[in-house]
Amino acid sequence: MPEESTTPELLELVGRAFEAANRRDLDAVASSFAEDATFDGRAFLGDHFEGRAAIRSLLEDWFGGYDELEFGLEEVRDLGNGVVFAVVVQNGRPAGSGGHLRQREGWVFVWARDLIARLTTYEVDEARAAAERLARERGQA
């Protein structure tokens, strides 16, 4: 298993991005991404978004579908070489609904110069394996 970084910097940046999301400060969330970042979603997203502007638009659509939406970090680990793995739990109430949604998934962040260069979402076990593999590969490059 890869060594975890002893510096909390990337973990702090992830935390700040999630705090901004929970405040619905979409500009702050978007500013966590590099101008040329990519986001690969799954589930209802299932799409590929390129660039900060496209990701910002995705965030508007995502949050616009909910009257309430909160993101929690069940687990977050800096795997080194700019790779962060997180288990993210979303709790929300879809717009105009009395129902409740809970979604748990794995997110793999690739960071460059303190900005998210790539974010990919997976099932949790798949994300963990992909993140560990990516951290190893980036360490060998």
PDB file of C-alpha atoms in Angstrom:
ATOM      1  CA  MET A   1       0.000   0.000   0.000  1.00  0.00           C
ATOM      2  CA  PRO A   2       1.397   3.452  -0.872  1.00  0.00           C
ATOM      3  CA  GLU A   3       2.742   5.676   1.854  1.00  0.00           C
ATOM      4  CA  GLU A   4       0.402   8.428   2.959  1.00  0.00           C
ATOM      5  CA  SER A   5       1.719  11.965   2.795  1.00  0.00           C
ATOM      6  CA  THR A   6       2.510  13.524   6.148  1.00  0.00           C
ATOM      7  CA  THR A   7       1.628  17.002   4.885  1.00  0.00           C
ATOM      8  CA  PRO A   8      -2.002  17.996   5.389  1.00  0.00           C
ATOM      9  CA  GLU A   9      -2.012  20.582   2.584  1.00  0.00           C
ATOM     10  CA  LEU A  10      -4.044  18.652   0.001  1.00  0.00           C
ATOM     11  CA  LEU A  11      -6.384  17.360   2.686  1.00  0.00           C
ATOM     12  CA  GLU A  12      -6.963  20.934   3.817  1.00  0.00           C
ATOM     13  CA  LEU A  13      -7.695  21.993   0.233  1.00  0.00           C
ATOM     14  CA  VAL A  14     -10.200  19.162  -0.146  1.00  0.00           C
ATOM     15  CA  GLY A  15     -11.821  20.203   3.125  1.00  0.00           C
ATOM     16  CA  ARG A  16     -12.102  23.817   1.985  1.00  0.00           C
ATOM     17  CA  ALA A  17     -13.726  22.773  -1.297  1.00  0.00           C
ATOM     18  CA  PHE A  18     -16.291  20.677   0.575  1.00  0.00           C
ATOM     19  CA  GLU A  19     -16.982  23.488   3.044  1.00  0.00           C
ATOM     20  CA  ALA A  20     -17.625  25.815   0.098  1.00  0.00           C
ATOM     21  CA  ALA A  21     -19.939  23.238  -1.496  1.00  0.00           C
ATOM     22  CA  ASN A  22     -21.918  22.926   1.724  1.00  0.00           C
ATOM     23  CA  ARG A  23     -22.298  26.738   1.784  1.00  0.00           C
ATOM     24  CA  ARG A  24     -23.422  26.526  -1.866  1.00  0.00           C
ATOM     25  CA  ASP A  25     -20.570  28.850  -2.803  1.00  0.00           C
ATOM     26  CA  LEU A  26     -20.205  27.478  -6.312  1.00  0.00           C
ATOM     27  CA  ASP A  27     -17.650  30.103  -7.342  1.00  0.00           C
ATOM     28  CA  ALA A  28     -15.357  28.980  -4.513  1.00  0.00           C
ATOM     29  CA  VAL A  29     -15.852  25.328  -5.446  1.00  0.00           C
ATOM     30  CA  ALA A  30     -15.132  26.048  -9.114  1.00  0.00           C
ATOM     31  CA  SER A  31     -12.009  27.998  -8.190  1.00  0.00           C
ATOM     32  CA  SER A  32     -10.633  24.782  -6.644  1.00  0.00           C
ATOM     33  CA  PHE A  33     -10.302  23.432 -10.198  1.00  0.00           C
ATOM     34  CA  ALA A  34      -7.560  24.258 -12.678  1.00  0.00           C
ATOM     35  CA  GLU A  35      -8.682  26.161 -15.794  1.00  0.00           C
ATOM     36  CA  ASP A  36      -8.147  22.997 -17.880  1.00  0.00           C
ATOM     37  CA  ALA A  37      -9.420  20.508 -15.273  1.00  0.00           C
ATOM     38  CA  THR A  38     -11.521  17.483 -16.136  1.00  0.00           C
ATOM     39  CA  PHE A  39     -14.398  15.939 -14.228  1.00  0.00           C
ATOM     40  CA  ASP A  40     -15.564  12.428 -14.999  1.00  0.00           C
ATOM     41  CA  GLY A  41     -18.835  11.603 -13.305  1.00  0.00           C
ATOM     42  CA  ARG A  42     -20.879   8.460 -12.998  1.00  0.00           C
ATOM     43  CA  ALA A  43     -24.465   7.569 -12.079  1.00  0.00           C
ATOM     44  CA  PHE A  44     -26.787  10.302 -13.354  1.00  0.00           C
ATOM     45  CA  LEU A  45     -23.828  12.447 -14.373  1.00  0.00           C
ATOM     46  CA  GLY A  46     -22.097   9.808 -16.471  1.00  0.00           C
ATOM     47  CA  ASP A  47     -20.398  12.529 -18.461  1.00  0.00           C
ATOM     48  CA  HIS A  48     -17.034  14.090 -19.022  1.00  0.00           C
ATOM     49  CA  PHE A  49     -16.601  17.813 -18.389  1.00  0.00           C
ATOM     50  CA  GLU A  50     -13.547  19.764 -19.503  1.00  0.00           C
ATOM     51  CA  GLY A  51     -12.505  23.128 -18.166  1.00  0.00           C
ATOM     52  CA  ARG A  52     -13.414  25.181 -15.128  1.00  0.00           C
ATOM     53  CA  ALA A  53     -16.346  26.874 -16.905  1.00  0.00           C
ATOM     54  CA  ALA A  54     -17.930  23.536 -17.856  1.00  0.00           C
ATOM     55  CA  ILE A  55     -17.413  22.227 -14.328  1.00  0.00           C
ATOM     56  CA  ARG A  56     -18.969  25.413 -12.900  1.00  0.00           C
ATOM     57  CA  SER A  57     -21.995  24.869 -15.150  1.00  0.00           C
ATOM     58  CA  LEU A  58     -22.232  21.258 -13.973  1.00  0.00           C
ATOM     59  CA  LEU A  59     -22.204  22.478 -10.355  1.00  0.00           C
ATOM     60  CA  GLU A  60     -25.094  24.861 -11.074  1.00  0.00           C
ATOM     61  CA  ASP A  61     -27.144  22.044 -12.583  1.00  0.00           C
ATOM     62  CA  TRP A  62     -26.213  19.620  -9.806  1.00  0.00           C
ATOM     63  CA  PHE A  63     -27.085  21.969  -6.953  1.00  0.00           C
ATOM     64  CA  GLY A  64     -30.102  23.341  -8.809  1.00  0.00           C
ATOM     65  CA  GLY A  65     -31.711  19.920  -8.642  1.00  0.00           C
ATOM     66  CA  TYR A  66     -31.839  20.015  -4.842  1.00  0.00           C
ATOM     67  CA  ASP A  67     -33.565  22.145  -2.241  1.00  0.00           C
ATOM     68  CA  GLU A  68     -31.059  20.760   0.259  1.00  0.00           C
ATOM     69  CA  LEU A  69     -27.710  19.132  -0.474  1.00  0.00           C
ATOM     70  CA  GLU A  70     -24.845  18.356   1.855  1.00  0.00           C
ATOM     71  CA  PHE A  71     -21.550  16.605   1.200  1.00  0.00           C
ATOM     72  CA  GLY A  72     -19.754  14.659   3.904  1.00  0.00           C
ATOM     73  CA  LEU A  73     -16.293  13.152   3.887  1.00  0.00           C
ATOM     74  CA  GLU A  74     -16.468   9.689   5.403  1.00  0.00           C
ATOM     75  CA  GLU A  75     -12.807   9.062   4.585  1.00  0.00           C
ATOM     76  CA  VAL A  76     -10.136  11.158   2.899  1.00  0.00           C
ATOM     77  CA  ARG A  77      -6.522  10.142   2.286  1.00  0.00           C
ATOM     78  CA  ASP A  78      -3.574  11.774   0.591  1.00  0.00           C
ATOM     79  CA  LEU A  79      -1.910   8.880  -1.241  1.00  0.00           C
ATOM     80  CA  GLY A  80       1.034  10.963  -2.401  1.00  0.00           C
ATOM     81  CA  ASN A  81       2.091  12.155  -5.839  1.00  0.00           C
ATOM     82  CA  GLY A  82      -0.863  14.551  -6.021  1.00  0.00           C
ATOM     83  CA  VAL A  83      -3.524  11.849  -5.604  1.00  0.00           C
ATOM     84  CA  VAL A  84      -6.267  12.081  -2.975  1.00  0.00           C
ATOM     85  CA  PHE A  85      -8.903   9.415  -2.378  1.00  0.00           C
ATOM     86  CA  ALA A  86     -12.178  10.267  -0.635  1.00  0.00           C
ATOM     87  CA  VAL A  87     -15.362   8.469   0.303  1.00  0.00           C
ATOM     88  CA  VAL A  88     -18.061  11.086  -0.211  1.00  0.00           C
ATOM     89  CA  VAL A  89     -21.592  10.858   1.136  1.00  0.00           C
ATOM     90  CA  GLN A  90     -24.189  13.150  -0.384  1.00  0.00           C
ATOM     91  CA  ASN A  91     -27.406  13.771   1.512  1.00  0.00           C
ATOM     92  CA  GLY A  92     -30.086  15.816  -0.130  1.00  0.00           C
ATOM     93  CA  ARG A  93     -33.699  16.591  -0.791  1.00  0.00           C
ATOM     94  CA  PRO A  94     -34.497  16.847  -4.500  1.00  0.00           C
ATOM     95  CA  ALA A  95     -36.134  20.113  -5.540  1.00  0.00           C
ATOM     96  CA  GLY A  96     -39.859  20.154  -4.916  1.00  0.00           C
ATOM     97  CA  SER A  97     -39.797  16.782  -3.191  1.00  0.00           C
ATOM     98  CA  GLY A  98     -40.389  15.548   0.314  1.00  0.00           C
ATOM     99  CA  GLY A  99     -38.083  12.618  -0.376  1.00  0.00           C
ATOM    100  CA  HIS A 100     -34.476  12.199   0.664  1.00  0.00           C
ATOM    101  CA  LEU A 101     -31.437  11.005  -1.271  1.00  0.00           C
ATOM    102  CA  ARG A 102     -28.280   9.471   0.167  1.00  0.00           C
ATOM    103  CA  GLN A 103     -25.446   8.567  -2.154  1.00  0.00           C
ATOM    104  CA  ARG A 104     -22.044   7.162  -1.187  1.00  0.00           C
ATOM    105  CA  GLU A 105     -19.236   7.004  -3.707  1.00  0.00           C
ATOM    106  CA  GLY A 106     -15.480   7.172  -4.120  1.00  0.00           C
ATOM    107  CA  TRP A 107     -13.830  10.256  -5.540  1.00  0.00           C
ATOM    108  CA  VAL A 108     -10.298  10.346  -6.923  1.00  0.00           C
ATOM    109  CA  PHE A 109      -8.651  13.762  -7.087  1.00  0.00           C
ATOM    110  CA  VAL A 110      -5.477  14.525  -9.010  1.00  0.00           C
ATOM    111  CA  TRP A 111      -3.937  17.782  -7.851  1.00  0.00           C
ATOM    112  CA  ALA A 112      -1.437  20.037  -9.620  1.00  0.00           C
ATOM    113  CA  ARG A 113      -0.182  23.314  -8.174  1.00  0.00           C
ATOM    114  CA  ASP A 114      -2.825  23.298  -5.405  1.00  0.00           C
ATOM    115  CA  LEU A 115      -5.689  22.968  -7.904  1.00  0.00           C
ATOM    116  CA  ILE A 116      -7.780  19.972  -8.905  1.00  0.00           C
ATOM    117  CA  ALA A 117      -6.527  18.857 -12.310  1.00  0.00           C
ATOM    118  CA  ARG A 118      -8.863  15.864 -12.532  1.00  0.00           C
ATOM    119  CA  LEU A 119     -11.747  14.496 -10.469  1.00  0.00           C
ATOM    120  CA  THR A 120     -13.248  11.102 -11.191  1.00  0.00           C
ATOM    121  CA  THR A 121     -16.111   9.453  -9.313  1.00  0.00           C
ATOM    122  CA  TYR A 122     -16.545   5.686  -8.953  1.00  0.00           C
ATOM    123  CA  GLU A 123     -18.037   3.040  -6.718  1.00  0.00           C
ATOM    124  CA  VAL A 124     -16.014   3.158  -3.487  1.00  0.00           C
ATOM    125  CA  ASP A 125     -13.909   0.004  -3.914  1.00  0.00           C
ATOM    126  CA  GLU A 126     -13.202   0.797  -7.553  1.00  0.00           C
ATOM    127  CA  ALA A 127     -12.129   4.337  -6.583  1.00  0.00           C
ATOM    128  CA  ARG A 128      -9.810   3.096  -3.853  1.00  0.00           C
ATOM    129  CA  ALA A 129      -8.068   0.696  -6.250  1.00  0.00           C
ATOM    130  CA  ALA A 130      -7.850   3.332  -9.013  1.00  0.00           C
ATOM    131  CA  ALA A 131      -6.430   5.947  -6.629  1.00  0.00           C
ATOM    132  CA  GLU A 132      -3.796   3.610  -5.222  1.00  0.00           C
ATOM    133  CA  ARG A 133      -2.779   2.500  -8.724  1.00  0.00           C
ATOM    134  CA  LEU A 134      -2.613   6.103  -9.950  1.00  0.00           C
ATOM    135  CA  ALA A 135      -0.492   7.223  -6.984  1.00  0.00           C
ATOM    136  CA  ARG A 136       1.969   4.373  -7.675  1.00  0.00           C
ATOM    137  CA  GLU A 137       2.116   5.154 -11.399  1.00  0.00           C
ATOM    138  CA  ARG A 138       2.661   8.867 -10.805  1.00  0.00           C
ATOM    139  CA  GLY A 139       5.434   8.048  -8.330  1.00  0.00           C
ATOM    140  CA  GLN A 140       7.247   5.987 -10.951  1.00  0.00           C
ATOM    141  CA  ALA A 141       6.972   8.619 -13.679  1.00  0.00           C
TER     142      ALA A 141
END
